[in-house]
Amino acid sequence: MADRVTVLFFAALREQIGQDSLSVAIPAGGVSVQVLREQIEKADPAIAQAFAEQPRLRVAVNQTLVTFEQMVNPGDEVAFFPPMTGG
Amino acid sequence: MADRVTVLFFAALREQIGQDSLSVAIPAGGVSVQVLREQIEKADPAIAQAFAEQPRLRVAVNQTLVTFEQMVNPGDEVAFFPPMTGG
Amino acid sequence: MSVHVRVQAEPFDVGVETARLSVLSSHTGGVGVFVGQVRGGHGLLAMTLEHYPGMTEAALNTLAQEAIARFELTGCTLIHRIGRLQVGAGIVFVGAAAPHRGAALTATSFLIDRLKTGAPFWKREEYANGRTQWVDARETDEDAARAWLLKNP
Amino acid sequence: MSVHVRVQAEPFDVGVETARLSVLSSHTGGVGVFVGQVRGGHGLLAMTLEHYPGMTEAALNTLAQEAIARFELTGCTLIHRIGRLQVGAGIVFVGAAAPHRGAALTATSFLIDRLKTGAPFWKREEYANGRTQWVDARETDEDAARAWLLKNP
């Protein structure tokens, strides 16, 4: 079994994509968030469309907000979501 | 009976002067707060001393904060007090 | 638009007073509150709050009307206690309800800053060693009240 | 120094939460509070608050620690509700206790401004005509959060 990360979607993204989580195989040495993003966009047109419609896409790795340059390693939890609207 | 005003003292002034109110005769045409002040200072050394020790003396006529130039007429209520310290 | 002003010896109930502001209008999006209480330290036991009956209520109402003219509010509340209050006791409740949080919180700051030096209350402190002392008006409080003259809103 | 953070479906009790802040220290002179509630209008019936369990609590705790590092506080509280909330219902309770009122009120503003765009909550609106819609992040909210980067404290 390959090295994997868990990918989560929240809010409008979750609804558009039609699922709240994925398990994705990545290289053992890790990839950037940007590379992971392109990988899942290619694998699922619904993801590509949802991301394209969200110009201010946010990402968290292991529950910390990060930039798309951040490295992702096997076992990490990666969440994509729209800008937060609490309070 | 002459025309009169009621003079009130609050807080530290009330304690120093030893009374909380006075009835003071003034001319029927009224006087300024400043003239009233000098009149009651002359009449009672305790008032003169308490006012002298209060460099930021405040005055209200009919329950509205005013300056010492404000005119006071018979029947008015004049209150002297230190700066307010609410809240 | 609703203004609620009270001067009382009894404690106030923060839950009840905040709820009163919350339910004023379905257009309310936020309620700002400030509760002032007797701060301990240096052997302070209690404070006695003296006021000028009649003028106090008028001054608090004027302050509330100023807040309403200045900020987009759905209501505001000013409650001030009088008499002897021990360390930890609530002295003042200030609250403002508004469609948006900015107005609610700025109005709350405005009301407490102005109330400190703009309503006829005076505090006498009572210490464990028996000493009593009238609280001097702080320059910083007068500066905070004056600063609102330059702000907009 | 006490930090109290909760994420919950149940309503919060403003009286209980404010009292919790009031009694933290005898050196507390004031407690600032902000209560956010579902604002009605345009046929809105309710909102559903979604969040990212685990990250939410971490983000709120980080925010509380930032407030404590930045302001002279005796404690602060952040409570955020999740799930379906009708118009008028409380969404968020933010409170800060401090020796002086300035710190209490400024910290309260800081916490709610930062929470709006800095913790993983999302709102879906539900209208009387059956339409539902995810709330867009407002530029003004992002500006308010960023403005604190330039302020001192």
Tab-separated table of C-alpha atoms in Angstrom:
chain	number	residue	atom	x	y	z
A	1	MET	CA	0.000	0.000	0.000
A	2	ALA	CA	1.291	3.433	-1.017
A	3	ASP	CA	1.946	6.351	1.341
A	4	ARG	CA	-1.273	8.339	1.740
A	5	VAL	CA	-2.684	11.614	3.036
A	6	THR	CA	-6.235	12.403	4.110
A	7	VAL	CA	-7.826	15.306	2.210
A	8	LEU	CA	-10.845	17.102	3.723
A	9	PHE	CA	-13.313	19.570	2.177
A	10	PHE	CA	-15.551	21.961	4.112
A	11	ALA	CA	-18.585	24.168	3.563
A	12	ALA	CA	-19.391	25.179	-0.041
A	13	LEU	CA	-16.455	23.079	-1.335
A	14	ARG	CA	-17.742	19.972	0.418
A	15	GLU	CA	-21.195	20.479	-1.112
A	16	GLN	CA	-19.904	21.165	-4.634
A	17	ILE	CA	-17.490	18.230	-4.604
A	18	GLY	CA	-20.101	15.949	-3.076
A	19	GLN	CA	-17.786	14.332	-0.517
A	20	ASP	CA	-16.100	15.430	2.677
A	21	SER	CA	-12.888	13.390	2.544
A	22	LEU	CA	-10.497	11.515	0.254
A	23	SER	CA	-7.521	9.269	0.808
A	24	VAL	CA	-4.778	10.208	-1.690
A	25	ALA	CA	-1.523	8.396	-2.503
A	26	ILE	CA	1.564	10.642	-2.553
A	27	PRO	CA	5.307	9.966	-2.913
A	28	ALA	CA	7.039	8.844	0.290
A	29	GLY	CA	9.204	11.992	0.174
A	30	GLY	CA	6.179	14.286	0.232
A	31	VAL	CA	4.813	16.918	-2.173
A	32	SER	CA	3.845	20.568	-1.948
A	33	VAL	CA	0.202	21.497	-1.320
A	34	GLN	CA	0.186	22.955	-4.845
A	35	VAL	CA	1.258	19.645	-6.403
A	36	LEU	CA	-1.288	17.732	-4.317
A	37	ARG	CA	-3.958	20.209	-5.418
A	38	GLU	CA	-3.160	19.691	-9.116
A	39	GLN	CA	-3.147	15.917	-8.590
A	40	ILE	CA	-6.668	15.821	-7.117
A	41	GLU	CA	-7.967	18.366	-9.652
A	42	LYS	CA	-6.826	16.049	-12.466
A	43	ALA	CA	-8.372	13.018	-10.781
A	44	ASP	CA	-11.832	14.589	-10.290
A	45	PRO	CA	-13.408	17.283	-12.517
A	46	ALA	CA	-15.802	18.194	-9.695
A	47	ILE	CA	-12.801	19.158	-7.541
A	48	ALA	CA	-11.229	21.121	-10.420
A	49	GLN	CA	-14.466	23.040	-10.929
A	50	ALA	CA	-15.084	23.710	-7.234
A	51	PHE	CA	-11.518	25.009	-6.765
A	52	ALA	CA	-11.778	27.143	-9.919
A	53	GLU	CA	-14.939	28.767	-8.582
A	54	GLN	CA	-13.244	29.579	-5.261
A	55	PRO	CA	-10.686	32.320	-5.969
A	56	ARG	CA	-9.753	32.612	-2.302
A	57	LEU	CA	-9.175	28.934	-1.565
A	58	ARG	CA	-7.680	28.271	1.899
A	59	VAL	CA	-5.655	25.241	2.972
A	60	ALA	CA	-4.645	23.779	6.335
A	61	VAL	CA	-2.109	21.015	6.944
A	62	ASN	CA	-2.560	19.139	10.198
A	63	GLN	CA	-5.097	21.764	11.285
A	64	THR	CA	-2.802	24.755	10.782
A	65	LEU	CA	-3.435	27.333	8.050
A	66	VAL	CA	-0.567	27.246	5.517
A	67	THR	CA	0.384	28.506	2.031
A	68	PHE	CA	0.353	26.374	-1.123
A	69	GLU	CA	4.160	26.055	-0.927
A	70	GLN	CA	3.881	24.039	2.320
A	71	MET	CA	5.174	20.431	2.063
A	72	VAL	CA	2.757	17.570	2.746
A	73	ASN	CA	4.062	14.225	4.002
A	74	PRO	CA	2.479	10.781	4.228
A	75	GLY	CA	0.072	10.603	7.182
A	76	ASP	CA	-0.738	14.329	7.097
A	77	GLU	CA	-4.278	15.733	7.117
A	78	VAL	CA	-4.847	18.358	4.398
A	79	ALA	CA	-8.039	20.449	4.427
A	80	PHE	CA	-9.306	22.745	1.657
A	81	PHE	CA	-12.006	25.307	2.407
A	82	PRO	CA	-13.395	28.758	1.503
A	83	PRO	CA	-12.514	31.855	3.576
A	84	MET	CA	-13.775	31.421	7.137
A	85	THR	CA	-16.939	33.228	8.225
A	86	GLY	CA	-17.307	32.744	11.973
A	87	GLY	CA	-18.589	35.004	14.674
B	1	MET	CA	-38.246	87.488	52.255
B	2	ALA	CA	-35.422	87.956	49.754
B	3	ASP	CA	-34.980	86.014	46.512
B	4	ARG	CA	-33.007	82.870	47.215
B	5	VAL	CA	-31.139	80.020	45.544
B	6	THR	CA	-30.365	76.575	46.920
B	7	VAL	CA	-26.654	75.734	46.990
B	8	LEU	CA	-25.580	72.064	47.189
B	9	PHE	CA	-22.180	70.478	47.944
B	10	PHE	CA	-21.156	66.932	47.070
B	11	ALA	CA	-18.449	64.390	47.924
B	12	ALA	CA	-15.192	65.770	49.382
B	13	LEU	CA	-16.594	69.318	49.318
B	14	ARG	CA	-19.628	68.286	51.337
B	15	GLU	CA	-17.395	66.630	53.937
B	16	GLN	CA	-14.950	69.544	54.197
B	17	ILE	CA	-17.682	72.175	54.433
B	18	GLY	CA	-19.662	70.100	56.896
B	19	GLN	CA	-23.055	70.634	55.264
B	20	ASP	CA	-24.758	69.495	52.109
B	21	SER	CA	-26.951	72.496	51.341
B	22	LEU	CA	-27.415	76.231	51.933
B	23	SER	CA	-30.153	78.704	51.135
B	24	VAL	CA	-28.555	81.923	49.848
B	25	ALA	CA	-30.163	85.317	49.187
B	26	ILE	CA	-29.304	86.839	45.794
B	27	PRO	CA	-30.490	89.973	43.928
B	28	ALA	CA	-33.806	89.538	42.112
B	29	GLY	CA	-32.021	90.172	38.782
B	30	GLY	CA	-29.654	87.244	39.319
B	31	VAL	CA	-25.858	86.969	39.616
B	32	SER	CA	-23.146	84.982	37.870
B	33	VAL	CA	-21.961	81.709	39.421
B	34	GLN	CA	-18.615	83.437	40.038
B	35	VAL	CA	-20.247	86.235	42.066
B	36	LEU	CA	-22.328	83.697	44.021
B	37	ARG	CA	-19.176	81.714	44.710
B	38	GLU	CA	-17.343	84.766	46.104
B	39	GLN	CA	-20.387	85.631	48.208
B	40	ILE	CA	-20.535	82.215	49.941
B	41	GLU	CA	-16.733	82.079	50.309
B	42	LYS	CA	-16.853	85.397	52.216
B	43	ALA	CA	-19.728	84.177	54.378
B	44	ASP	CA	-18.040	80.926	55.469
B	45	PRO	CA	-14.263	80.351	55.765
B	46	ALA	CA	-14.831	76.575	55.537
B	47	ILE	CA	-16.310	77.086	52.063
B	48	ALA	CA	-13.428	79.380	51.060
B	49	GLN	CA	-10.910	76.785	52.192
B	50	ALA	CA	-12.660	73.802	50.570
B	51	PHE	CA	-12.936	75.668	47.247
B	52	ALA	CA	-9.291	76.786	47.449
B	53	GLU	CA	-8.197	73.178	47.935
B	54	GLN	CA	-10.191	72.046	44.878
B	55	PRO	CA	-8.412	73.453	41.819
B	56	ARG	CA	-10.838	71.720	39.427
B	57	LEU	CA	-14.097	72.849	41.041
B	58	ARG	CA	-17.189	71.940	38.961
B	59	VAL	CA	-20.568	73.686	39.067
B	60	ALA	CA	-24.049	72.743	37.851
B	61	VAL	CA	-27.067	75.055	37.643
B	62	ASN	CA	-30.428	73.272	37.680
B	63	GLN	CA	-28.597	69.957	37.249
B	64	THR	CA	-26.707	70.962	34.109
B	65	LEU	CA	-22.922	71.426	34.119
B	66	VAL	CA	-22.060	75.084	33.407
B	67	THR	CA	-19.160	77.536	33.494
B	68	PHE	CA	-18.625	80.151	36.205
B	69	GLU	CA	-19.944	82.851	33.842
B	70	GLN	CA	-23.430	81.257	33.851
B	71	MET	CA	-26.174	83.467	35.351
B	72	VAL	CA	-28.054	82.220	38.412
B	73	ASN	CA	-31.609	83.411	39.098
B	74	PRO	CA	-33.820	83.203	42.183
B	75	GLY	CA	-35.241	79.717	42.586
B	76	ASP	CA	-32.301	78.023	40.841
B	77	GLU	CA	-30.424	75.049	42.270
B	78	VAL	CA	-26.627	75.508	42.201
B	79	ALA	CA	-24.349	72.558	42.964
B	80	PHE	CA	-20.592	72.672	43.576
B	81	PHE	CA	-18.549	69.469	43.400
B	82	PRO	CA	-15.128	67.969	42.579
B	83	PRO	CA	-14.476	66.308	39.182
B	84	MET	CA	-16.778	63.318	38.721
B	85	THR	CA	-15.397	59.816	39.206
B	86	GLY	CA	-18.077	57.367	38.132
B	87	GLY	CA	-17.885	54.039	36.373
C	1	MET	CA	-34.625	52.467	19.414
C	2	SER	CA	-34.620	51.870	23.114
C	3	VAL	CA	-32.738	53.548	25.938
C	4	HIS	CA	-32.657	52.012	29.406
C	5	VAL	CA	-31.094	54.014	32.258
C	6	ARG	CA	-31.120	53.135	35.949
C	7	VAL	CA	-29.387	54.249	39.161
C	8	GLN	CA	-29.778	51.726	41.951
C	9	ALA	CA	-28.275	50.336	45.142
C	10	GLU	CA	-29.034	46.700	44.202
C	11	PRO	CA	-26.778	44.532	42.053
C	12	PHE	CA	-27.605	44.297	38.321
C	13	ASP	CA	-28.062	41.012	36.479
C	14	VAL	CA	-25.712	40.901	33.468
C	15	GLY	CA	-27.643	38.046	31.860
C	16	VAL	CA	-30.992	39.824	32.126
C	17	GLU	CA	-29.602	43.168	30.928
C	18	THR	CA	-27.769	41.665	27.954
C	19	ALA	CA	-30.862	39.678	26.988
C	20	ARG	CA	-32.927	42.891	27.142
C	21	LEU	CA	-30.578	44.369	24.515
C	22	SER	CA	-30.461	41.181	22.412
C	23	VAL	CA	-34.218	40.972	21.910
C	24	LEU	CA	-34.849	44.636	21.059
C	25	SER	CA	-34.840	44.049	17.314
C	26	SER	CA	-34.522	41.146	14.880
C	27	HIS	CA	-32.007	43.384	13.072
C	28	THR	CA	-29.569	43.234	15.985
C	29	GLY	CA	-26.392	41.367	15.043
C	30	GLY	CA	-24.325	42.055	18.149
C	31	VAL	CA	-24.365	43.369	21.696
C	32	GLY	CA	-21.359	45.005	23.331
C	33	VAL	CA	-21.170	45.090	27.124
C	34	PHE	CA	-18.829	46.554	29.702
C	35	VAL	CA	-19.113	45.705	33.396
C	36	GLY	CA	-17.045	47.803	35.790
C	37	GLN	CA	-16.314	46.300	39.198
C	38	VAL	CA	-14.479	47.342	42.381
C	39	ARG	CA	-10.801	46.498	41.766
C	40	GLY	CA	-8.951	45.270	44.864
C	41	GLY	CA	-5.366	45.936	45.886
C	42	HIS	CA	-3.370	48.088	48.365
C	43	GLY	CA	-5.678	46.941	51.166
C	44	LEU	CA	-8.859	48.337	49.617
C	45	LEU	CA	-11.990	46.889	51.252
C	46	ALA	CA	-14.854	48.748	49.621
C	47	MET	CA	-15.987	51.921	47.884
C	48	THR	CA	-18.960	54.142	48.572
C	49	LEU	CA	-20.590	55.687	45.508
C	50	GLU	CA	-22.225	59.066	46.105
C	51	HIS	CA	-24.304	60.780	43.412
C	52	TYR	CA	-26.449	63.835	42.688
C	53	PRO	CA	-30.000	62.468	42.469
C	54	GLY	CA	-31.891	63.837	39.495
C	55	MET	CA	-28.846	65.192	37.705
C	56	THR	CA	-27.405	61.656	37.517
C	57	GLU	CA	-30.365	60.225	35.630
C	58	ALA	CA	-30.451	63.284	33.344
C	59	ALA	CA	-26.715	62.987	32.579
C	60	LEU	CA	-26.981	59.267	31.816
C	61	ASN	CA	-29.982	59.845	29.536
C	62	THR	CA	-28.125	62.611	27.697
C	63	LEU	CA	-25.151	60.275	27.243
C	64	ALA	CA	-27.388	57.527	25.877
C	65	GLN	CA	-29.005	59.959	23.427
C	66	GLU	CA	-25.561	61.070	22.266
C	67	ALA	CA	-24.619	57.432	21.595
C	68	ILE	CA	-27.813	56.890	19.613
C	69	ALA	CA	-27.203	60.009	17.521
C	70	ARG	CA	-23.616	58.991	16.864
C	71	PHE	CA	-23.774	55.238	16.210
C	72	GLU	CA	-26.196	52.999	14.342
C	73	LEU	CA	-27.716	51.249	17.383
C	74	THR	CA	-30.881	49.327	18.133
C	75	GLY	CA	-30.611	50.279	21.811
C	76	CYS	CA	-28.360	50.977	24.755
C	77	THR	CA	-28.388	50.512	28.530
C	78	LEU	CA	-26.630	52.348	31.352
C	79	ILE	CA	-26.995	51.074	34.924
C	80	HIS	CA	-24.952	52.567	37.757
C	81	ARG	CA	-24.949	51.431	41.355
C	82	ILE	CA	-24.710	53.719	44.392
C	83	GLY	CA	-23.893	53.097	48.047
C	84	ARG	CA	-21.219	50.871	49.581
C	85	LEU	CA	-19.717	48.243	47.241
C	86	GLN	CA	-17.118	45.673	48.270
C	87	VAL	CA	-14.111	44.581	46.223
C	88	GLY	CA	-15.337	42.506	43.275
C	89	ALA	CA	-18.837	43.999	43.266
C	90	GLY	CA	-20.283	45.333	40.011
C	91	ILE	CA	-20.398	49.166	39.819
C	92	VAL	CA	-21.621	49.864	36.330
C	93	PHE	CA	-23.229	48.026	33.397
C	94	VAL	CA	-22.968	49.592	29.944
C	95	GLY	CA	-24.376	47.865	26.873
C	96	ALA	CA	-25.112	48.686	23.247
C	97	ALA	CA	-26.952	46.622	20.643
C	98	ALA	CA	-26.475	47.209	16.917
C	99	PRO	CA	-26.894	45.558	13.531
C	100	HIS	CA	-23.087	45.410	13.222
C	101	ARG	CA	-20.381	44.621	15.763
C	102	GLY	CA	-18.300	47.732	15.104
C	103	ALA	CA	-21.060	50.094	16.223
C	104	ALA	CA	-21.949	47.939	19.243
C	105	LEU	CA	-18.384	47.822	20.555
C	106	THR	CA	-17.442	51.406	19.722
C	107	ALA	CA	-20.636	52.690	21.368
C	108	THR	CA	-19.844	50.623	24.470
C	109	SER	CA	-16.394	52.239	24.715
C	110	PHE	CA	-17.882	55.684	24.087
C	111	LEU	CA	-20.492	55.249	26.826
C	112	ILE	CA	-18.091	54.085	29.531
C	113	ASP	CA	-15.399	56.650	28.619
C	114	ARG	CA	-17.914	59.482	28.778
C	115	LEU	CA	-19.716	58.188	31.854
C	116	LYS	CA	-16.492	58.134	33.908
C	117	THR	CA	-16.180	61.924	33.985
C	118	GLY	CA	-19.569	63.053	32.638
C	119	ALA	CA	-22.102	61.890	35.216
C	120	PRO	CA	-22.203	63.135	38.831
C	121	PHE	CA	-20.835	60.148	40.742
C	122	TRP	CA	-18.030	60.262	43.290
C	123	LYS	CA	-16.157	57.368	44.889
C	124	ARG	CA	-14.825	57.212	48.431
C	125	GLU	CA	-12.388	54.362	49.083
C	126	GLU	CA	-12.235	52.477	52.366
C	127	TYR	CA	-9.038	50.649	53.350
C	128	ALA	CA	-8.321	47.801	55.768
C	129	ASN	CA	-6.301	50.164	57.999
C	130	GLY	CA	-9.358	52.372	58.503
C	131	ARG	CA	-8.266	55.126	56.135
C	132	THR	CA	-10.872	56.552	53.757
C	133	GLN	CA	-10.122	58.656	50.693
C	134	TRP	CA	-12.070	60.312	47.880
C	135	VAL	CA	-10.892	59.077	44.497
C	136	ASP	CA	-9.221	61.795	42.424
C	137	ALA	CA	-10.363	62.155	38.824
C	138	ARG	CA	-7.625	60.656	36.666
C	139	GLU	CA	-6.183	62.783	33.863
C	140	THR	CA	-6.263	59.691	31.643
C	141	ASP	CA	-10.022	59.400	32.176
C	142	GLU	CA	-10.550	63.036	31.211
C	143	ASP	CA	-8.332	62.527	28.158
C	144	ALA	CA	-10.338	59.448	27.117
C	145	ALA	CA	-13.616	61.392	27.370
C	146	ARG	CA	-12.197	64.355	25.416
C	147	ALA	CA	-10.746	62.102	22.702
C	148	TRP	CA	-14.293	61.259	21.555
C	149	LEU	CA	-14.737	64.914	20.538
C	150	LEU	CA	-12.193	64.319	17.774
C	151	LYS	CA	-13.386	60.910	16.633
C	152	ASN	CA	-15.900	60.214	13.913
C	153	PRO	CA	-18.229	58.599	14.612
D	1	MET	CA	-4.456	34.089	33.877
D	2	SER	CA	-7.303	31.983	32.678
D	3	VAL	CA	-8.416	31.048	29.170
D	4	HIS	CA	-11.789	29.446	28.566
D	5	VAL	CA	-12.610	28.144	25.064
D	6	ARG	CA	-15.637	26.088	24.028
D	7	VAL	CA	-17.358	24.989	20.814
D	8	GLN	CA	-20.886	23.765	21.437
D	9	ALA	CA	-24.352	23.301	19.954
D	10	GLU	CA	-26.146	24.475	23.122
D	11	PRO	CA	-26.867	28.119	23.932
D	12	PHE	CA	-24.394	29.914	26.227
D	13	ASP	CA	-25.427	31.775	29.378
D	14	VAL	CA	-24.133	35.359	29.216
D	15	GLY	CA	-24.633	35.894	32.965
D	16	VAL	CA	-22.700	32.770	33.919
D	17	GLU	CA	-19.887	33.455	31.439
D	18	THR	CA	-19.482	37.097	32.466
D	19	ALA	CA	-19.497	36.101	36.143
D	20	ARG	CA	-16.781	33.523	35.410
D	21	LEU	CA	-14.598	36.373	34.099
D	22	SER	CA	-15.542	38.776	36.914
D	23	VAL	CA	-14.419	36.471	39.732
D	24	LEU	CA	-11.078	35.388	38.215
D	25	SER	CA	-9.067	37.910	40.207
D	26	SER	CA	-9.646	40.581	42.841
D	27	HIS	CA	-7.490	42.803	40.605
D	28	THR	CA	-10.106	42.781	37.845
D	29	GLY	CA	-11.636	46.223	37.345
D	30	GLY	CA	-13.671	45.545	34.228
D	31	VAL	CA	-15.026	42.901	31.908
D	32	GLY	CA	-15.689	43.524	28.211
D	33	VAL	CA	-18.148	41.261	26.387
D	34	PHE	CA	-19.364	40.869	22.843
D	35	VAL	CA	-22.303	38.638	21.950
D	36	GLY	CA	-22.898	37.959	18.255
D	37	GLN	CA	-26.365	36.831	17.244
D	38	VAL	CA	-28.159	35.848	14.026
D	39	ARG	CA	-29.298	39.118	12.423
D	40	GLY	CA	-32.652	38.920	10.635
D	41	GLY	CA	-33.728	40.642	7.456
D	42	HIS	CA	-34.356	39.857	3.736
D	43	GLY	CA	-36.407	36.813	4.743
D	44	LEU	CA	-33.588	35.053	6.619
D	45	LEU	CA	-34.904	32.263	8.873
D	46	ALA	CA	-31.783	30.620	10.273
D	47	MET	CA	-28.102	29.886	9.784
D	48	THR	CA	-26.229	26.633	10.014
D	49	LEU	CA	-22.724	26.885	11.445
D	50	GLU	CA	-20.271	24.275	10.146
D	51	HIS	CA	-16.775	23.921	11.583
D	52	TYR	CA	-13.570	21.862	11.387
D	53	PRO	CA	-13.493	19.881	14.644
D	54	GLY	CA	-10.098	19.942	16.306
D	55	MET	CA	-8.734	22.838	14.273
D	56	THR	CA	-11.503	25.071	15.615
D	57	GLU	CA	-10.551	24.596	19.246
D	58	ALA	CA	-6.852	24.989	18.387
D	59	ALA	CA	-7.509	28.235	16.475
D	60	LEU	CA	-9.603	29.698	19.309
D	61	ASN	CA	-6.952	28.787	21.880
D	62	THR	CA	-4.235	30.380	19.751
D	63	LEU	CA	-6.346	33.526	19.458
D	64	ALA	CA	-6.881	33.646	23.227
D	65	GLN	CA	-3.133	33.258	23.830
D	66	GLU	CA	-2.441	36.106	21.395
D	67	ALA	CA	-4.839	38.333	23.330
D	68	ILE	CA	-3.141	37.455	26.605
D	69	ALA	CA	0.296	38.209	25.182
D	70	ARG	CA	-0.905	41.512	23.747
D	71	PHE	CA	-3.127	42.992	26.481
D	72	GLU	CA	-2.918	43.127	30.268
D	73	LEU	CA	-5.750	40.705	31.039
D	74	THR	CA	-6.818	38.572	33.977
D	75	GLY	CA	-8.590	36.178	31.614
D	76	CYS	CA	-10.583	35.721	28.428
D	77	THR	CA	-13.359	33.505	27.108
D	78	LEU	CA	-14.337	32.421	23.596
D	79	ILE	CA	-17.482	30.344	23.073
D	80	HIS	CA	-18.767	29.569	19.591
D	81	ARG	CA	-21.932	27.692	18.731
D	82	ILE	CA	-22.340	25.248	15.837
D	83	GLY	CA	-25.384	23.751	14.112
D	84	ARG	CA	-28.639	25.411	13.106
D	85	LEU	CA	-29.377	28.763	14.775
D	86	GLN	CA	-32.546	30.803	14.257
D	87	VAL	CA	-32.736	34.579	13.861
D	88	GLY	CA	-31.998	36.190	17.226
D	89	ALA	CA	-30.020	33.223	18.576
D	90	GLY	CA	-26.577	33.794	20.085
D	91	ILE	CA	-23.708	32.612	17.862
D	92	VAL	CA	-20.607	33.693	19.737
D	93	PHE	CA	-19.617	34.951	23.190
D	94	VAL	CA	-16.311	36.790	23.529
D	95	GLY	CA	-15.197	38.235	26.855
D	96	ALA	CA	-12.060	39.719	28.392
D	97	ALA	CA	-11.378	40.665	32.014
D	98	ALA	CA	-8.648	43.149	32.948
D	99	PRO	CA	-7.520	45.473	35.717
D	100	HIS	CA	-8.381	48.457	33.464
D	101	ARG	CA	-11.279	49.046	31.092
D	102	GLY	CA	-9.147	49.969	28.083
D	103	ALA	CA	-7.493	46.554	27.923
D	104	ALA	CA	-10.785	44.716	28.534
D	105	LEU	CA	-12.613	46.489	25.711
D	106	THR	CA	-9.745	46.538	23.226
D	107	ALA	CA	-9.094	42.835	23.789
D	108	THR	CA	-12.799	42.118	23.233
D	109	SER	CA	-12.670	43.926	19.857
D	110	PHE	CA	-9.414	42.166	18.957
D	111	LEU	CA	-10.841	38.729	19.739
D	112	ILE	CA	-14.050	39.118	17.723
D	113	ASP	CA	-12.300	40.811	14.775
D	114	ARG	CA	-9.740	38.018	14.585
D	115	LEU	CA	-12.219	35.225	15.218
D	116	LYS	CA	-14.416	36.256	12.261
D	117	THR	CA	-11.827	35.264	9.675
D	118	GLY	CA	-9.289	33.311	11.760
D	119	ALA	CA	-11.158	30.247	13.000
D	120	PRO	CA	-12.613	27.536	10.733
D	121	PHE	CA	-16.343	28.265	10.880
D	122	TRP	CA	-18.627	28.666	7.881
D	123	LYS	CA	-22.209	29.914	7.774
D	124	ARG	CA	-24.975	28.727	5.488
D	125	GLU	CA	-28.046	30.955	5.378
D	126	GLU	CA	-31.576	29.615	5.055
D	127	TYR	CA	-34.338	31.873	3.679
D	128	ALA	CA	-38.135	31.773	3.956
D	129	ASN	CA	-38.408	31.099	0.200
D	130	GLY	CA	-36.373	27.895	0.607
D	131	ARG	CA	-33.141	29.283	-0.818
D	132	THR	CA	-29.914	28.454	1.031
D	133	GLN	CA	-26.610	30.226	0.531
D	134	TRP	CA	-23.094	30.054	1.987
D	135	VAL	CA	-22.056	33.390	3.466
D	136	ASP	CA	-19.183	35.029	1.577
D	137	ALA	CA	-16.292	36.322	3.637
D	138	ARG	CA	-16.634	40.096	3.716
D	139	GLU	CA	-13.654	42.206	2.689
D	140	THR	CA	-14.389	44.509	5.628
D	141	ASP	CA	-14.010	41.575	8.023
D	142	GLU	CA	-10.659	40.648	6.514
D	143	ASP	CA	-9.578	44.297	6.712
D	144	ALA	CA	-10.603	44.478	10.382
D	145	ALA	CA	-8.552	41.377	11.191
D	146	ARG	CA	-5.505	42.682	9.262
D	147	ALA	CA	-5.719	46.117	10.900
D	148	TRP	CA	-4.677	44.561	14.230
D	149	LEU	CA	-1.284	43.715	12.689
D	150	LEU	CA	-0.542	47.448	12.593
D	151	LYS	CA	-1.955	48.373	15.997
D	152	ASN	CA	-0.029	48.487	19.233
D	153	PRO	CA	-1.093	46.900	21.410
